[in-house]
């Protein structure tokens, strides 16, 4: 383990039945899945996890050596603590989706199903491509800005221009406080090294979801996943990148229906 806090800090377990592990987006917390958990926990054991630096989870201890391995090792330790070596359904959005994707590539035999809403697996974008340049510029602009301006750039990119300034001041301040972790998230995402070809290791059925109003970055990544994961299907929503929050009912219903369909 790369953290020295209590293993279950930031993890909530509810319900009973086959396990469902849920991973949230950057500048968010496990609370974003509250509606989905309330639906699934009637028939499933929900393991809803705050990723490092968010919600009630521990902070990152070794920022210099941080990578997605740091997140994934902790997540898998929590999962193994709760259900041993049993299989589980996996749900992820954005940064949580990228972590879920890595878990799926590395532990395909454990996955009962995979549901991803626009996972930001930036490393899969071809270096030198226009969309990869957009990501690199995005990460750079957040990193060189003040915490408040970085939070503004980040949230406006994934929502719409002016979104950050429409939020309550308290929420703006909370987001600004977490921007250092966002910079670490970028570091982990961009430095990951499995390839698009490695996605064929995923053997479970995969529920891909995206928003028609999302940035080109998200749409390009979804296309890469759809072209490289054999057992994947895609559902589009009239929404943006933050649909699991802004359109929580629609996304939760789709995920519940998909998981229920797995025999």
PDB file of C-alpha atoms in Angstrom:
ATOM      1  CA  UNK A   1       0.000   0.000   0.000  1.00  0.00           C
ATOM      2  CA  UNK A   2       1.147   3.512  -0.833  1.00  0.00           C
ATOM      3  CA  UNK A   3      -0.957   5.199   1.846  1.00  0.00           C
ATOM      4  CA  UNK A   4      -0.561   4.751   5.582  1.00  0.00           C
ATOM      5  CA  UNK A   5      -4.119   5.691   6.554  1.00  0.00           C
ATOM      6  CA  UNK A   6      -6.840   3.234   7.519  1.00  0.00           C
ATOM      7  CA  UNK A   7      -7.582   1.090   4.465  1.00  0.00           C
ATOM      8  CA  UNK A   8     -11.315   1.806   4.366  1.00  0.00           C
ATOM      9  CA  UNK A   9     -11.043   5.568   4.867  1.00  0.00           C
ATOM     10  CA  UNK A  10     -13.130   7.177   2.121  1.00  0.00           C
ATOM     11  CA  UNK A  11     -14.907   3.941   1.179  1.00  0.00           C
ATOM     12  CA  UNK A  12     -18.589   3.244   1.842  1.00  0.00           C
ATOM     13  CA  UNK A  13     -20.132  -0.214   1.600  1.00  0.00           C
ATOM     14  CA  UNK A  14     -23.903  -0.746   1.386  1.00  0.00           C
ATOM     15  CA  UNK A  15     -26.406  -3.342   0.244  1.00  0.00           C
ATOM     16  CA  UNK A  16     -25.858  -7.039  -0.437  1.00  0.00           C
ATOM     17  CA  UNK A  17     -25.404  -9.274  -3.444  1.00  0.00           C
ATOM     18  CA  UNK A  18     -22.868  -9.209  -6.292  1.00  0.00           C
ATOM     19  CA  UNK A  19     -20.400  -6.348  -5.804  1.00  0.00           C
ATOM     20  CA  UNK A  20     -20.436  -3.070  -7.734  1.00  0.00           C
ATOM     21  CA  UNK A  21     -17.404  -0.770  -7.381  1.00  0.00           C
ATOM     22  CA  UNK A  22     -17.964   2.908  -8.191  1.00  0.00           C
ATOM     23  CA  UNK A  23     -15.280   5.514  -8.999  1.00  0.00           C
ATOM     24  CA  UNK A  24     -15.994   9.237  -9.384  1.00  0.00           C
ATOM     25  CA  UNK A  25     -14.565  12.099 -11.446  1.00  0.00           C
ATOM     26  CA  UNK A  26     -11.898  14.663 -10.510  1.00  0.00           C
ATOM     27  CA  UNK A  27     -12.987  17.591  -8.282  1.00  0.00           C
ATOM     28  CA  UNK A  28     -15.814  15.399  -7.060  1.00  0.00           C
ATOM     29  CA  UNK A  29     -16.348  12.577  -4.580  1.00  0.00           C
ATOM     30  CA  UNK A  30     -18.176   9.309  -4.148  1.00  0.00           C
ATOM     31  CA  UNK A  31     -21.282  11.367  -3.328  1.00  0.00           C
ATOM     32  CA  UNK A  32     -21.823  11.865  -7.052  1.00  0.00           C
ATOM     33  CA  UNK A  33     -23.042   8.238  -7.174  1.00  0.00           C
ATOM     34  CA  UNK A  34     -25.575   8.556  -4.323  1.00  0.00           C
ATOM     35  CA  UNK A  35     -28.617   8.091  -6.557  1.00  0.00           C
ATOM     36  CA  UNK A  36     -27.126   5.101  -8.353  1.00  0.00           C
ATOM     37  CA  UNK A  37     -26.071   3.513  -5.062  1.00  0.00           C
ATOM     38  CA  UNK A  38     -29.591   3.968  -3.647  1.00  0.00           C
ATOM     39  CA  UNK A  39     -30.922   2.088  -6.670  1.00  0.00           C
ATOM     40  CA  UNK A  40     -28.313  -0.666  -6.837  1.00  0.00           C
ATOM     41  CA  UNK A  41     -27.975  -1.393  -3.120  1.00  0.00           C
ATOM     42  CA  UNK A  42     -31.344  -3.178  -3.173  1.00  0.00           C
ATOM     43  CA  UNK A  43     -29.772  -6.036  -5.126  1.00  0.00           C
ATOM     44  CA  UNK A  44     -26.023  -5.424  -5.063  1.00  0.00           C
ATOM     45  CA  UNK A  45     -23.182  -4.789  -2.625  1.00  0.00           C
ATOM     46  CA  UNK A  46     -22.037  -1.264  -3.493  1.00  0.00           C
ATOM     47  CA  UNK A  47     -18.418  -0.300  -2.789  1.00  0.00           C
ATOM     48  CA  UNK A  48     -18.369   3.478  -3.356  1.00  0.00           C
ATOM     49  CA  UNK A  49     -14.846   4.874  -3.103  1.00  0.00           C
ATOM     50  CA  UNK A  50     -13.467   8.396  -2.705  1.00  0.00           C
ATOM     51  CA  UNK A  51     -10.311   8.565  -4.808  1.00  0.00           C
ATOM     52  CA  UNK A  52      -7.198   9.959  -3.115  1.00  0.00           C
ATOM     53  CA  UNK A  53      -7.419  13.627  -2.189  1.00  0.00           C
ATOM     54  CA  UNK A  54     -11.202  13.801  -2.619  1.00  0.00           C
ATOM     55  CA  UNK A  55     -14.094  13.425  -0.196  1.00  0.00           C
ATOM     56  CA  UNK A  56     -12.991  11.560   2.928  1.00  0.00           C
ATOM     57  CA  UNK A  57     -10.069   9.740   1.298  1.00  0.00           C
ATOM     58  CA  UNK A  58      -6.475  10.229   2.471  1.00  0.00           C
ATOM     59  CA  UNK A  59      -4.249  12.711   0.673  1.00  0.00           C
ATOM     60  CA  UNK A  60      -1.512  11.546  -1.676  1.00  0.00           C
ATOM     61  CA  UNK A  61       1.619  10.947   0.405  1.00  0.00           C
ATOM     62  CA  UNK A  62       4.267  10.768  -2.332  1.00  0.00           C
ATOM     63  CA  UNK A  63       3.340  13.303  -5.019  1.00  0.00           C
ATOM     64  CA  UNK A  64       6.686  12.943  -6.794  1.00  0.00           C
ATOM     65  CA  UNK A  65       6.095   9.270  -7.562  1.00  0.00           C
ATOM     66  CA  UNK A  66       2.328   9.517  -8.027  1.00  0.00           C
ATOM     67  CA  UNK A  67       0.779   7.558 -10.889  1.00  0.00           C
ATOM     68  CA  UNK A  68      -2.486   5.787 -11.585  1.00  0.00           C
ATOM     69  CA  UNK A  69      -0.889   2.784  -9.884  1.00  0.00           C
ATOM     70  CA  UNK A  70      -1.190   4.773  -6.655  1.00  0.00           C
ATOM     71  CA  UNK A  71      -4.974   4.961  -7.069  1.00  0.00           C
ATOM     72  CA  UNK A  72      -5.498   1.479  -8.483  1.00  0.00           C
ATOM     73  CA  UNK A  73      -3.489  -0.325  -5.802  1.00  0.00           C
ATOM     74  CA  UNK A  74      -5.571   1.352  -3.089  1.00  0.00           C
ATOM     75  CA  UNK A  75      -8.870   0.671  -4.871  1.00  0.00           C
ATOM     76  CA  UNK A  76      -8.032  -2.998  -5.378  1.00  0.00           C
ATOM     77  CA  UNK A  77      -6.883  -3.340  -1.764  1.00  0.00           C
ATOM     78  CA  UNK A  78     -10.262  -1.998  -0.618  1.00  0.00           C
ATOM     79  CA  UNK A  79     -12.147  -4.292  -2.998  1.00  0.00           C
ATOM     80  CA  UNK A  80     -10.143  -7.340  -1.929  1.00  0.00           C
ATOM     81  CA  UNK A  81     -10.676  -6.467   1.721  1.00  0.00           C
ATOM     82  CA  UNK A  82     -14.456  -6.383   1.213  1.00  0.00           C
ATOM     83  CA  UNK A  83     -15.061  -9.286  -1.194  1.00  0.00           C
ATOM     84  CA  UNK A  84     -11.827 -11.265  -1.350  1.00  0.00           C
ATOM     85  CA  UNK A  85     -11.139 -12.618  -4.818  1.00  0.00           C
ATOM     86  CA  UNK A  86     -14.751 -12.502  -6.031  1.00  0.00           C
ATOM     87  CA  UNK A  87     -15.686 -10.815  -9.285  1.00  0.00           C
ATOM     88  CA  UNK A  88     -17.315  -7.378  -9.395  1.00  0.00           C
ATOM     89  CA  UNK A  89     -19.090  -4.920 -11.646  1.00  0.00           C
ATOM     90  CA  UNK A  90     -17.138  -1.696 -12.165  1.00  0.00           C
ATOM     91  CA  UNK A  91     -18.482   1.816 -12.803  1.00  0.00           C
ATOM     92  CA  UNK A  92     -16.387   4.894 -13.531  1.00  0.00           C
ATOM     93  CA  UNK A  93     -16.744   8.469 -14.760  1.00  0.00           C
ATOM     94  CA  UNK A  94     -14.000  10.692 -16.206  1.00  0.00           C
ATOM     95  CA  UNK A  95     -10.924  10.307 -13.938  1.00  0.00           C
ATOM     96  CA  UNK A  96     -12.669   7.460 -12.130  1.00  0.00           C
ATOM     97  CA  UNK A  97     -13.406   5.960 -15.530  1.00  0.00           C
ATOM     98  CA  UNK A  98      -9.727   6.059 -16.469  1.00  0.00           C
ATOM     99  CA  UNK A  99      -8.878   4.240 -13.244  1.00  0.00           C
ATOM    100  CA  UNK A 100     -11.644   1.732 -13.935  1.00  0.00           C
ATOM    101  CA  UNK A 101     -10.270   1.141 -17.410  1.00  0.00           C
ATOM    102  CA  UNK A 102      -6.785   0.441 -16.033  1.00  0.00           C
ATOM    103  CA  UNK A 103      -8.232  -1.950 -13.441  1.00  0.00           C
ATOM    104  CA  UNK A 104     -10.087  -3.757 -16.221  1.00  0.00           C
ATOM    105  CA  UNK A 105      -6.977  -4.154 -18.390  1.00  0.00           C
ATOM    106  CA  UNK A 106      -4.946  -5.445 -15.449  1.00  0.00           C
ATOM    107  CA  UNK A 107      -7.643  -7.634 -13.827  1.00  0.00           C
ATOM    108  CA  UNK A 108      -9.897  -8.846 -16.655  1.00  0.00           C
ATOM    109  CA  UNK A 109     -10.722 -12.094 -14.856  1.00  0.00           C
ATOM    110  CA  UNK A 110     -12.291 -10.170 -11.951  1.00  0.00           C
ATOM    111  CA  UNK A 111     -14.689  -8.054 -14.007  1.00  0.00           C
ATOM    112  CA  UNK A 112     -18.366  -9.028 -14.264  1.00  0.00           C
ATOM    113  CA  UNK A 113     -19.120  -5.897 -16.298  1.00  0.00           C
ATOM    114  CA  UNK A 114     -17.723  -2.427 -16.963  1.00  0.00           C
ATOM    115  CA  UNK A 115     -19.691   0.824 -17.248  1.00  0.00           C
ATOM    116  CA  UNK A 116     -17.751   3.914 -18.333  1.00  0.00           C
ATOM    117  CA  UNK A 117     -18.925   7.457 -18.880  1.00  0.00           C
ATOM    118  CA  UNK A 118     -16.223   9.272 -20.865  1.00  0.00           C
ATOM    119  CA  UNK A 119     -13.093   7.928 -19.153  1.00  0.00           C
ATOM    120  CA  UNK A 120     -10.258  10.439 -19.590  1.00  0.00           C
ATOM    121  CA  UNK A 121      -7.525   7.955 -20.525  1.00  0.00           C
ATOM    122  CA  UNK A 122      -5.512  10.745 -22.136  1.00  0.00           C
ATOM    123  CA  UNK A 123      -2.440   8.586 -22.758  1.00  0.00           C
ATOM    124  CA  UNK A 124      -4.384   6.693 -25.443  1.00  0.00           C
ATOM    125  CA  UNK A 125      -4.476   9.828 -27.604  1.00  0.00           C
ATOM    126  CA  UNK A 126      -1.751   9.793 -30.241  1.00  0.00           C
ATOM    127  CA  UNK A 127       1.152  12.068 -29.352  1.00  0.00           C
ATOM    128  CA  UNK A 128       1.334  14.991 -31.762  1.00  0.00           C
ATOM    129  CA  UNK A 129      -2.319  14.711 -32.767  1.00  0.00           C
ATOM    130  CA  UNK A 130      -4.485  17.794 -32.535  1.00  0.00           C
ATOM    131  CA  UNK A 131      -6.621  16.372 -29.748  1.00  0.00           C
ATOM    132  CA  UNK A 132      -3.539  15.335 -27.742  1.00  0.00           C
ATOM    133  CA  UNK A 133      -2.199  18.877 -28.123  1.00  0.00           C
ATOM    134  CA  UNK A 134      -5.509  20.125 -26.692  1.00  0.00           C
ATOM    135  CA  UNK A 135      -5.082  17.875 -23.652  1.00  0.00           C
ATOM    136  CA  UNK A 136      -1.469  18.920 -23.091  1.00  0.00           C
ATOM    137  CA  UNK A 137      -2.430  22.599 -23.340  1.00  0.00           C
ATOM    138  CA  UNK A 138      -5.398  22.038 -21.016  1.00  0.00           C
ATOM    139  CA  UNK A 139      -3.198  20.387 -18.380  1.00  0.00           C
ATOM    140  CA  UNK A 140      -0.506  23.057 -18.758  1.00  0.00           C
ATOM    141  CA  UNK A 141      -2.965  25.933 -18.364  1.00  0.00           C
ATOM    142  CA  UNK A 142      -4.445  24.440 -15.193  1.00  0.00           C
ATOM    143  CA  UNK A 143      -0.970  23.775 -13.760  1.00  0.00           C
ATOM    144  CA  UNK A 144       0.429  27.298 -14.295  1.00  0.00           C
ATOM    145  CA  UNK A 145      -2.648  29.116 -12.991  1.00  0.00           C
ATOM    146  CA  UNK A 146      -3.611  30.105  -9.465  1.00  0.00           C
ATOM    147  CA  UNK A 147      -5.785  27.574  -7.672  1.00  0.00           C
ATOM    148  CA  UNK A 148      -8.907  29.611  -8.348  1.00  0.00           C
ATOM    149  CA  UNK A 149      -8.117  30.198 -12.011  1.00  0.00           C
ATOM    150  CA  UNK A 150      -7.076  26.570 -12.440  1.00  0.00           C
ATOM    151  CA  UNK A 151     -10.414  25.424 -11.017  1.00  0.00           C
ATOM    152  CA  UNK A 152     -12.177  27.879 -13.337  1.00  0.00           C
ATOM    153  CA  UNK A 153     -10.371  26.556 -16.437  1.00  0.00           C
ATOM    154  CA  UNK A 154     -10.942  22.945 -15.421  1.00  0.00           C
ATOM    155  CA  UNK A 155     -14.652  23.176 -14.651  1.00  0.00           C
ATOM    156  CA  UNK A 156     -15.464  25.427 -17.601  1.00  0.00           C
ATOM    157  CA  UNK A 157     -13.756  23.009 -19.990  1.00  0.00           C
ATOM    158  CA  UNK A 158     -15.815  20.066 -18.814  1.00  0.00           C
ATOM    159  CA  UNK A 159     -19.058  22.040 -18.502  1.00  0.00           C
ATOM    160  CA  UNK A 160     -19.409  25.333 -20.408  1.00  0.00           C
ATOM    161  CA  UNK A 161     -17.849  28.824 -20.436  1.00  0.00           C
ATOM    162  CA  UNK A 162     -18.826  30.770 -17.320  1.00  0.00           C
ATOM    163  CA  UNK A 163     -19.890  27.674 -15.377  1.00  0.00           C
ATOM    164  CA  UNK A 164     -17.402  28.153 -12.532  1.00  0.00           C
ATOM    165  CA  UNK A 165     -18.449  31.736 -11.813  1.00  0.00           C
ATOM    166  CA  UNK A 166     -22.091  30.669 -11.586  1.00  0.00           C
ATOM    167  CA  UNK A 167     -21.312  28.310  -8.714  1.00  0.00           C
ATOM    168  CA  UNK A 168     -21.763  29.344  -5.069  1.00  0.00           C
ATOM    169  CA  UNK A 169     -18.625  30.982  -3.666  1.00  0.00           C
ATOM    170  CA  UNK A 170     -18.253  28.206  -1.099  1.00  0.00           C
ATOM    171  CA  UNK A 171     -18.157  25.574  -3.849  1.00  0.00           C
ATOM    172  CA  UNK A 172     -15.679  27.635  -5.872  1.00  0.00           C
ATOM    173  CA  UNK A 173     -13.362  27.764  -2.857  1.00  0.00           C
ATOM    174  CA  UNK A 174     -13.646  24.042  -2.213  1.00  0.00           C
ATOM    175  CA  UNK A 175     -12.789  23.286  -5.832  1.00  0.00           C
ATOM    176  CA  UNK A 176      -9.843  25.678  -5.745  1.00  0.00           C
ATOM    177  CA  UNK A 177      -8.520  23.892  -2.655  1.00  0.00           C
ATOM    178  CA  UNK A 178      -8.458  20.579  -4.552  1.00  0.00           C
ATOM    179  CA  UNK A 179      -6.757  21.802  -7.716  1.00  0.00           C
ATOM    180  CA  UNK A 180      -3.354  20.456  -6.639  1.00  0.00           C
ATOM    181  CA  UNK A 181      -4.855  16.958  -6.765  1.00  0.00           C
ATOM    182  CA  UNK A 182      -6.258  17.705 -10.213  1.00  0.00           C
ATOM    183  CA  UNK A 183      -2.703  18.429 -11.370  1.00  0.00           C
ATOM    184  CA  UNK A 184      -1.646  15.050  -9.981  1.00  0.00           C
ATOM    185  CA  UNK A 185      -4.593  13.450 -11.776  1.00  0.00           C
ATOM    186  CA  UNK A 186      -3.315  14.924 -15.054  1.00  0.00           C
ATOM    187  CA  UNK A 187       0.163  13.601 -14.281  1.00  0.00           C
ATOM    188  CA  UNK A 188      -1.138  10.090 -13.671  1.00  0.00           C
ATOM    189  CA  UNK A 189      -3.412  10.090 -16.704  1.00  0.00           C
ATOM    190  CA  UNK A 190      -0.840  11.359 -19.190  1.00  0.00           C
ATOM    191  CA  UNK A 191       1.977   9.120 -17.922  1.00  0.00           C
ATOM    192  CA  UNK A 192       0.014   5.849 -18.039  1.00  0.00           C
ATOM    193  CA  UNK A 193       1.499   3.373 -20.516  1.00  0.00           C
ATOM    194  CA  UNK A 194      -0.849   0.554 -21.503  1.00  0.00           C
ATOM    195  CA  UNK A 195      -1.855   0.814 -25.155  1.00  0.00           C
ATOM    196  CA  UNK A 196      -5.095   0.807 -27.129  1.00  0.00           C
ATOM    197  CA  UNK A 197      -4.182  -2.716 -28.226  1.00  0.00           C
ATOM    198  CA  UNK A 198      -4.132  -3.779 -24.568  1.00  0.00           C
ATOM    199  CA  UNK A 199      -7.846  -3.002 -24.369  1.00  0.00           C
ATOM    200  CA  UNK A 200      -8.553  -6.322 -26.045  1.00  0.00           C
ATOM    201  CA  UNK A 201      -7.622  -7.948 -22.731  1.00  0.00           C
ATOM    202  CA  UNK A 202     -11.019  -6.806 -21.418  1.00  0.00           C
ATOM    203  CA  UNK A 203     -13.354  -9.783 -21.791  1.00  0.00           C
ATOM    204  CA  UNK A 204     -16.510  -8.636 -19.975  1.00  0.00           C
ATOM    205  CA  UNK A 205     -19.357  -6.708 -21.583  1.00  0.00           C
ATOM    206  CA  UNK A 206     -18.671  -2.974 -21.569  1.00  0.00           C
ATOM    207  CA  UNK A 207     -21.278  -0.223 -21.346  1.00  0.00           C
ATOM    208  CA  UNK A 208     -19.751   2.914 -22.935  1.00  0.00           C
ATOM    209  CA  UNK A 209     -21.596   6.191 -22.440  1.00  0.00           C
ATOM    210  CA  UNK A 210     -20.973   9.711 -23.708  1.00  0.00           C
ATOM    211  CA  UNK A 211     -22.670  13.074 -24.127  1.00  0.00           C
ATOM    212  CA  UNK A 212     -23.406  14.642 -27.501  1.00  0.00           C
ATOM    213  CA  UNK A 213     -22.440  18.025 -26.020  1.00  0.00           C
ATOM    214  CA  UNK A 214     -19.082  16.832 -24.658  1.00  0.00           C
ATOM    215  CA  UNK A 215     -15.682  18.149 -25.825  1.00  0.00           C
ATOM    216  CA  UNK A 216     -13.925  16.533 -28.795  1.00  0.00           C
ATOM    217  CA  UNK A 217     -11.376  15.100 -26.354  1.00  0.00           C
ATOM    218  CA  UNK A 218     -14.053  12.895 -24.796  1.00  0.00           C
ATOM    219  CA  UNK A 219     -15.577  11.866 -28.114  1.00  0.00           C
ATOM    220  CA  UNK A 220     -12.196  10.873 -29.549  1.00  0.00           C
ATOM    221  CA  UNK A 221     -11.415   8.719 -26.513  1.00  0.00           C
ATOM    222  CA  UNK A 222     -14.806   6.996 -26.647  1.00  0.00           C
ATOM    223  CA  UNK A 223     -14.173   6.218 -30.313  1.00  0.00           C
ATOM    224  CA  UNK A 224     -10.810   4.637 -29.436  1.00  0.00           C
ATOM    225  CA  UNK A 225     -12.468   2.470 -26.780  1.00  0.00           C
ATOM    226  CA  UNK A 226     -15.325   1.459 -29.049  1.00  0.00           C
ATOM    227  CA  UNK A 227     -12.882   0.423 -31.788  1.00  0.00           C
ATOM    228  CA  UNK A 228     -10.646  -1.598 -29.461  1.00  0.00           C
ATOM    229  CA  UNK A 229     -12.991  -3.283 -26.965  1.00  0.00           C
ATOM    230  CA  UNK A 230     -14.809  -6.184 -28.592  1.00  0.00           C
ATOM    231  CA  UNK A 231     -17.671  -6.498 -26.138  1.00  0.00           C
ATOM    232  CA  UNK A 232     -18.587  -2.826 -25.983  1.00  0.00           C
ATOM    233  CA  UNK A 233     -21.787  -0.959 -26.771  1.00  0.00           C
ATOM    234  CA  UNK A 234     -22.244   2.817 -26.855  1.00  0.00           C
ATOM    235  CA  UNK A 235     -25.130   4.929 -25.591  1.00  0.00           C
ATOM    236  CA  UNK A 236     -25.194   8.668 -26.286  1.00  0.00           C
ATOM    237  CA  UNK A 237     -27.047  11.167 -24.114  1.00  0.00           C
ATOM    238  CA  UNK A 238     -28.167  14.700 -24.915  1.00  0.00           C
ATOM    239  CA  UNK A 239     -25.819  16.047 -22.261  1.00  0.00           C
ATOM    240  CA  UNK A 240     -22.182  16.930 -21.599  1.00  0.00           C
ATOM    241  CA  UNK A 241     -19.192  15.394 -19.858  1.00  0.00           C
ATOM    242  CA  UNK A 242     -20.707  15.859 -16.411  1.00  0.00           C
ATOM    243  CA  UNK A 243     -23.921  13.998 -17.236  1.00  0.00           C
ATOM    244  CA  UNK A 244     -23.520  11.541 -14.325  1.00  0.00           C
ATOM    245  CA  UNK A 245     -24.147  14.590 -12.133  1.00  0.00           C
ATOM    246  CA  UNK A 246     -26.270  16.887 -14.336  1.00  0.00           C
ATOM    247  CA  UNK A 247     -28.391  14.037 -15.726  1.00  0.00           C
ATOM    248  CA  UNK A 248     -28.012  11.623 -12.826  1.00  0.00           C
ATOM    249  CA  UNK A 249     -31.380   9.892 -13.353  1.00  0.00           C
ATOM    250  CA  UNK A 250     -30.711   9.054 -16.993  1.00  0.00           C
ATOM    251  CA  UNK A 251     -27.201   7.755 -16.359  1.00  0.00           C
ATOM    252  CA  UNK A 252     -28.174   5.807 -13.233  1.00  0.00           C
ATOM    253  CA  UNK A 253     -31.070   4.131 -15.037  1.00  0.00           C
ATOM    254  CA  UNK A 254     -28.837   3.087 -17.924  1.00  0.00           C
ATOM    255  CA  UNK A 255     -26.165   1.657 -15.624  1.00  0.00           C
ATOM    256  CA  UNK A 256     -28.709  -0.208 -13.492  1.00  0.00           C
ATOM    257  CA  UNK A 257     -30.368  -1.713 -16.573  1.00  0.00           C
ATOM    258  CA  UNK A 258     -26.993  -2.754 -17.981  1.00  0.00           C
ATOM    259  CA  UNK A 259     -25.789  -4.407 -14.769  1.00  0.00           C
ATOM    260  CA  UNK A 260     -29.148  -6.140 -14.305  1.00  0.00           C
ATOM    261  CA  UNK A 261     -28.806  -7.587 -17.829  1.00  0.00           C
ATOM    262  CA  UNK A 262     -25.574  -9.407 -16.984  1.00  0.00           C
ATOM    263  CA  UNK A 263     -26.304 -13.085 -16.398  1.00  0.00           C
TER     264      UNK A 263
END
